[in-house]
GROMACS .gro file of C-alpha atoms in nm:
model
  190
    1MET     CA    1  -0.005  -0.174  -2.483
    2LEU     CA    2  -0.254   0.043  -2.300
    3ILE     CA    3  -0.200   0.155  -1.941
    4GLU     CA    4  -0.510   0.293  -1.775
    5THR     CA    5  -0.490   0.554  -1.502
    6GLU     CA    6  -0.723   0.619  -1.212
    7ALA     CA    7  -0.738   0.903  -0.965
    8THR     CA    8  -0.705   0.814  -0.597
    9PRO     CA    9  -0.837   0.998  -0.290
   10ASN     CA   10  -0.482   1.130  -0.251
   11PRO     CA   11  -0.445   1.410  -0.509
   12ALA     CA   12  -0.066   1.359  -0.517
   13THR     CA   13  -0.106   0.993  -0.621
   14LEU     CA   14  -0.224   0.832  -0.944
   15LYS     CA   15  -0.295   0.464  -0.991
   16PHE     CA   16  -0.162   0.303  -1.311
   17LEU     CA   17  -0.315  -0.024  -1.437
   18PRO     CA   18  -0.100  -0.204  -1.696
   19GLY     CA   19  -0.368  -0.466  -1.767
   20ARG     CA   20  -0.156  -0.750  -1.630
   21PRO     CA   21  -0.032  -0.866  -1.291
   22VAL     CA   22   0.233  -0.651  -1.129
   23MET     CA   23   0.294  -0.849  -0.807
   24GLU     CA   24   0.206  -1.216  -0.792
   25VAL     CA   25   0.219  -1.215  -0.412
   26GLY     CA   26   0.210  -0.932  -0.160
   27THR     CA   27   0.284  -0.566  -0.223
   28ARG     CA   28   0.590  -0.342  -0.212
   29ASP     CA   29   0.614   0.020  -0.104
   30PHE     CA   30   0.910   0.240  -0.199
   31ALA     CA   31   0.931   0.566  -0.003
   32SER     CA   32   1.274   0.679  -0.124
   33PRO     CA   33   1.519   0.642  -0.414
   34GLU     CA   34   1.740   0.428  -0.189
   35GLU     CA   35   1.459   0.178  -0.129
   36ALA     CA   36   1.383   0.180  -0.502
   37GLU     CA   37   1.727   0.037  -0.585
   38ALA     CA   38   1.570  -0.310  -0.542
   39SER     CA   39   1.356  -0.253  -0.853
   40PRO     CA   40   1.463  -0.120  -1.194
   41LEU     CA   41   1.108   0.010  -1.249
   42ALA     CA   42   1.081   0.193  -0.916
   43GLU     CA   43   1.432   0.330  -0.959
   44ALA     CA   44   1.347   0.465  -1.306
   45LEU     CA   45   1.034   0.634  -1.172
   46PHE     CA   46   1.231   0.806  -0.894
   47THR     CA   47   1.477   0.946  -1.151
   48LEU     CA   48   1.198   1.174  -1.275
   49GLY     CA   49   1.266   1.401  -0.977
   50ASP     CA   50   0.902   1.476  -0.892
   51VAL     CA   51   0.831   1.121  -0.772
   52THR     CA   52   0.829   1.075  -0.394
   53GLY     CA   53   0.669   0.732  -0.367
   54VAL     CA   54   0.607   0.416  -0.571
   55PHE     CA   55   0.380   0.131  -0.466
   56PHE     CA   56   0.339  -0.204  -0.641
   57GLY     CA   57   0.002  -0.372  -0.590
   58ARG     CA   58  -0.135  -0.694  -0.733
   59ASP     CA   59  -0.242  -0.539  -1.064
   60PHE     CA   60  -0.147  -0.174  -1.032
   61ILE     CA   61   0.132   0.072  -0.960
   62SER     CA   62   0.063   0.386  -0.756
   63VAL     CA   63   0.295   0.679  -0.804
   64THR     CA   64   0.308   0.979  -0.571
   65ILE     CA   65   0.456   1.313  -0.672
   66ALA     CA   66   0.593   1.592  -0.456
   67PRO     CA   67   0.382   1.881  -0.329
   68GLY     CA   68   0.378   2.157  -0.587
   69SER     CA   69   0.428   1.913  -0.875
   70ASP     CA   70   0.159   1.882  -1.139
   71TRP     CA   71   0.032   1.552  -1.279
   72ARG     CA   72  -0.019   1.721  -1.619
   73ASP     CA   73   0.361   1.745  -1.641
   74ALA     CA   74   0.455   1.418  -1.468
   75LYS     CA   75   0.198   1.176  -1.610
   76PRO     CA   76   0.343   1.146  -1.964
   77ASP     CA   77   0.689   1.071  -1.821
   78VAL     CA   78   0.554   0.810  -1.579
   79LEU     CA   79   0.351   0.646  -1.856
   80GLY     CA   80   0.658   0.638  -2.080
   81ILE     CA   81   0.865   0.458  -1.817
   82LEU     CA   82   0.584   0.211  -1.744
   83LEU     CA   83   0.521   0.140  -2.113
   84ASP     CA   84   0.891   0.082  -2.181
   85HIS     CA   85   0.922  -0.148  -1.880
   86PHE     CA   86   0.620  -0.365  -1.951
   87ALA     CA   87   0.664  -0.373  -2.331
   88ALA     CA   88   1.019  -0.503  -2.284
   89ASN     CA   89   0.903  -0.761  -2.024
   90MET     CA   90   1.171  -0.640  -1.786
   91PRO     CA   91   1.189  -0.792  -1.436
   92LEU     CA   92   1.018  -0.603  -1.157
   93PHE     CA   93   1.303  -0.670  -0.913
   94ARG     CA   94   1.675  -0.723  -0.937
   95THR     CA   95   1.760  -1.088  -0.877
   96ALA     CA   96   1.978  -1.002  -0.577
   97SER     CA   97   1.693  -0.823  -0.404
   98ALA     CA   98   1.485  -1.015  -0.158
   99GLY     CA   99   1.187  -0.923   0.050
  100PHE     CA  100   0.968  -0.795  -0.228
  101SER     CA  101   0.642  -0.876  -0.054
  102VAL     CA  102   0.481  -0.709   0.241
  103PRO     CA  103   0.744  -0.654   0.511
  104ALA     CA  104   0.730  -0.894   0.802
  105GLU     CA  105   0.487  -0.800   1.071
  106SER     CA  106   0.654  -0.581   1.326
  107ALA     CA  107   0.703  -0.719   1.672
  108ASP     CA  108   0.715  -0.365   1.812
  109PHE     CA  109   0.375  -0.407   1.978
  110GLY     CA  110   0.443  -0.754   2.115
  111ASP     CA  111   0.115  -0.933   2.043
  112ASN     CA  112   0.008  -1.122   2.352
  113PRO     CA  113  -0.042  -1.496   2.281
  114GLU     CA  114  -0.359  -1.478   2.491
  115ASP     CA  115  -0.504  -1.244   2.224
  116ALA     CA  116  -0.440  -1.491   1.940
  117GLU     CA  117  -0.810  -1.547   1.863
  118ILE     CA  118  -0.885  -1.173   1.861
  119ILE     CA  119  -0.582  -1.105   1.641
  120GLU     CA  120  -0.694  -1.371   1.392
  121GLN     CA  121  -1.038  -1.207   1.372
  122ILE     CA  122  -0.877  -0.866   1.315
  123LYS     CA  123  -0.641  -1.000   1.046
  124ASP     CA  124  -0.926  -1.182   0.872
  125LEU     CA  125  -1.139  -0.866   0.859
  126ILE     CA  126  -0.846  -0.663   0.730
  127GLU     CA  127  -0.768  -0.922   0.463
  128THR     CA  128  -1.126  -0.980   0.343
  129ARG     CA  129  -1.294  -0.643   0.391
  130VAL     CA  130  -1.039  -0.366   0.429
  131ARG     CA  131  -0.748  -0.451   0.197
  132PRO     CA  132  -0.963  -0.493  -0.117
  133ALA     CA  133  -1.124  -0.152  -0.062
  134VAL     CA  134  -0.792   0.016   0.010
  135ALA     CA  135  -0.637  -0.149  -0.300
  136ASN     CA  136  -0.914   0.007  -0.510
  137ASP     CA  137  -0.779   0.343  -0.397
  138GLY     CA  138  -0.421   0.252  -0.495
  139GLY     CA  139  -0.283   0.152  -0.159
  140ASP     CA  140  -0.256  -0.116   0.101
  141ILE     CA  141  -0.293  -0.156   0.474
  142VAL     CA  142  -0.079  -0.382   0.690
  143TYR     CA  143  -0.153  -0.515   1.037
  144ARG     CA  144   0.126  -0.418   1.280
  145GLY     CA  145  -0.007  -0.508   1.622
  146PHE     CA  146  -0.280  -0.534   1.883
  147ASP     CA  147  -0.229  -0.415   2.240
  148GLN     CA  148  -0.490  -0.352   2.509
  149GLY     CA  149  -0.773  -0.288   2.263
  150LYS     CA  150  -0.567  -0.079   2.022
  151VAL     CA  151  -0.504  -0.203   1.666
  152TYR     CA  152  -0.195  -0.065   1.492
  153LEU     CA  153  -0.204  -0.047   1.113
  154GLN     CA  154   0.036   0.086   0.852
  155MET     CA  155  -0.101   0.264   0.545
  156GLN     CA  156   0.097   0.222   0.221
  157GLY     CA  157   0.088   0.349  -0.135
  158ALA     CA  158  -0.174   0.612  -0.214
  159CYS     CA  159  -0.310   0.581   0.140
  160ALA     CA  160   0.014   0.689   0.307
  161GLY     CA  161  -0.006   1.063   0.351
  162CYS     CA  162  -0.353   1.086   0.194
  163PRO     CA  163  -0.559   1.370   0.340
  164SER     CA  164  -0.853   1.131   0.392
  165SER     CA  165  -0.651   0.846   0.548
  166THR     CA  166  -0.734   0.956   0.903
  167ALA     CA  167  -1.104   0.954   0.818
  168THR     CA  168  -1.064   0.612   0.656
  169LEU     CA  169  -0.897   0.477   0.969
  170LYS     CA  170  -1.135   0.630   1.221
  171ASN     CA  171  -1.470   0.633   1.040
  172GLY     CA  172  -1.427   0.321   0.831
  173ILE     CA  173  -1.179   0.068   0.961
  174GLU     CA  174  -1.215   0.146   1.331
  175GLN     CA  175  -1.594   0.125   1.317
  176LEU     CA  176  -1.580  -0.203   1.121
  177LEU     CA  177  -1.336  -0.364   1.363
  178LYS     CA  178  -1.526  -0.242   1.671
  179HIS     CA  179  -1.848  -0.383   1.528
  180TYR     CA  180  -1.712  -0.732   1.464
  181VAL     CA  181  -1.449  -0.749   1.737
  182PRO     CA  182  -1.580  -0.590   2.058
  183GLU     CA  183  -1.235  -0.607   2.218
  184VAL     CA  184  -1.115  -0.337   1.973
  185THR     CA  185  -1.135   0.010   2.128
  186GLU     CA  186  -0.922   0.212   1.886
  187VAL     CA  187  -0.730   0.195   1.556
  188ARG     CA  188  -0.404   0.385   1.515
  189ALA     CA  189  -0.174   0.443   1.220
  190VAL     CA  190   0.197   0.372   1.257
   0.00000   0.00000   0.00000
């Protein structure tokens, strides 16, 4: 089995492509060893010590290492864990774990029912134009709310904590949404 690797805009994150589906539906972001207990694979990656984040995409896994760590040292260990996992056809999640897709949309921003049409336009643009581009960089973006012209989005995987994520939000996503949905005045990360 061959697992390809790709660099991401986030120098602390590498994207690993096992050549087969990882997640059939949705994505899953693990930001701590405690969260990783839901997945034997994520848990094994966190045991390496340098790993600070694991993200499962449709056909890839993004792994983030701690500041000061070097991918020349960590990459062989990560590849070993991934090869062992996929070669043995082990399950991605423990059977008792639920909620392995994108977390439910937060109600923190209390979308106004009067904005339903605008929100659908925003979600459609995110799904068709933004998410595929962000997935190419080893991450994901999740809609979290719309309130008085402001769109709230959550960056995941390689995009969370990436030095260029602010530029992506402001110069890319915000401009796209403003162009197609005039009611959008700003995009913020949560």
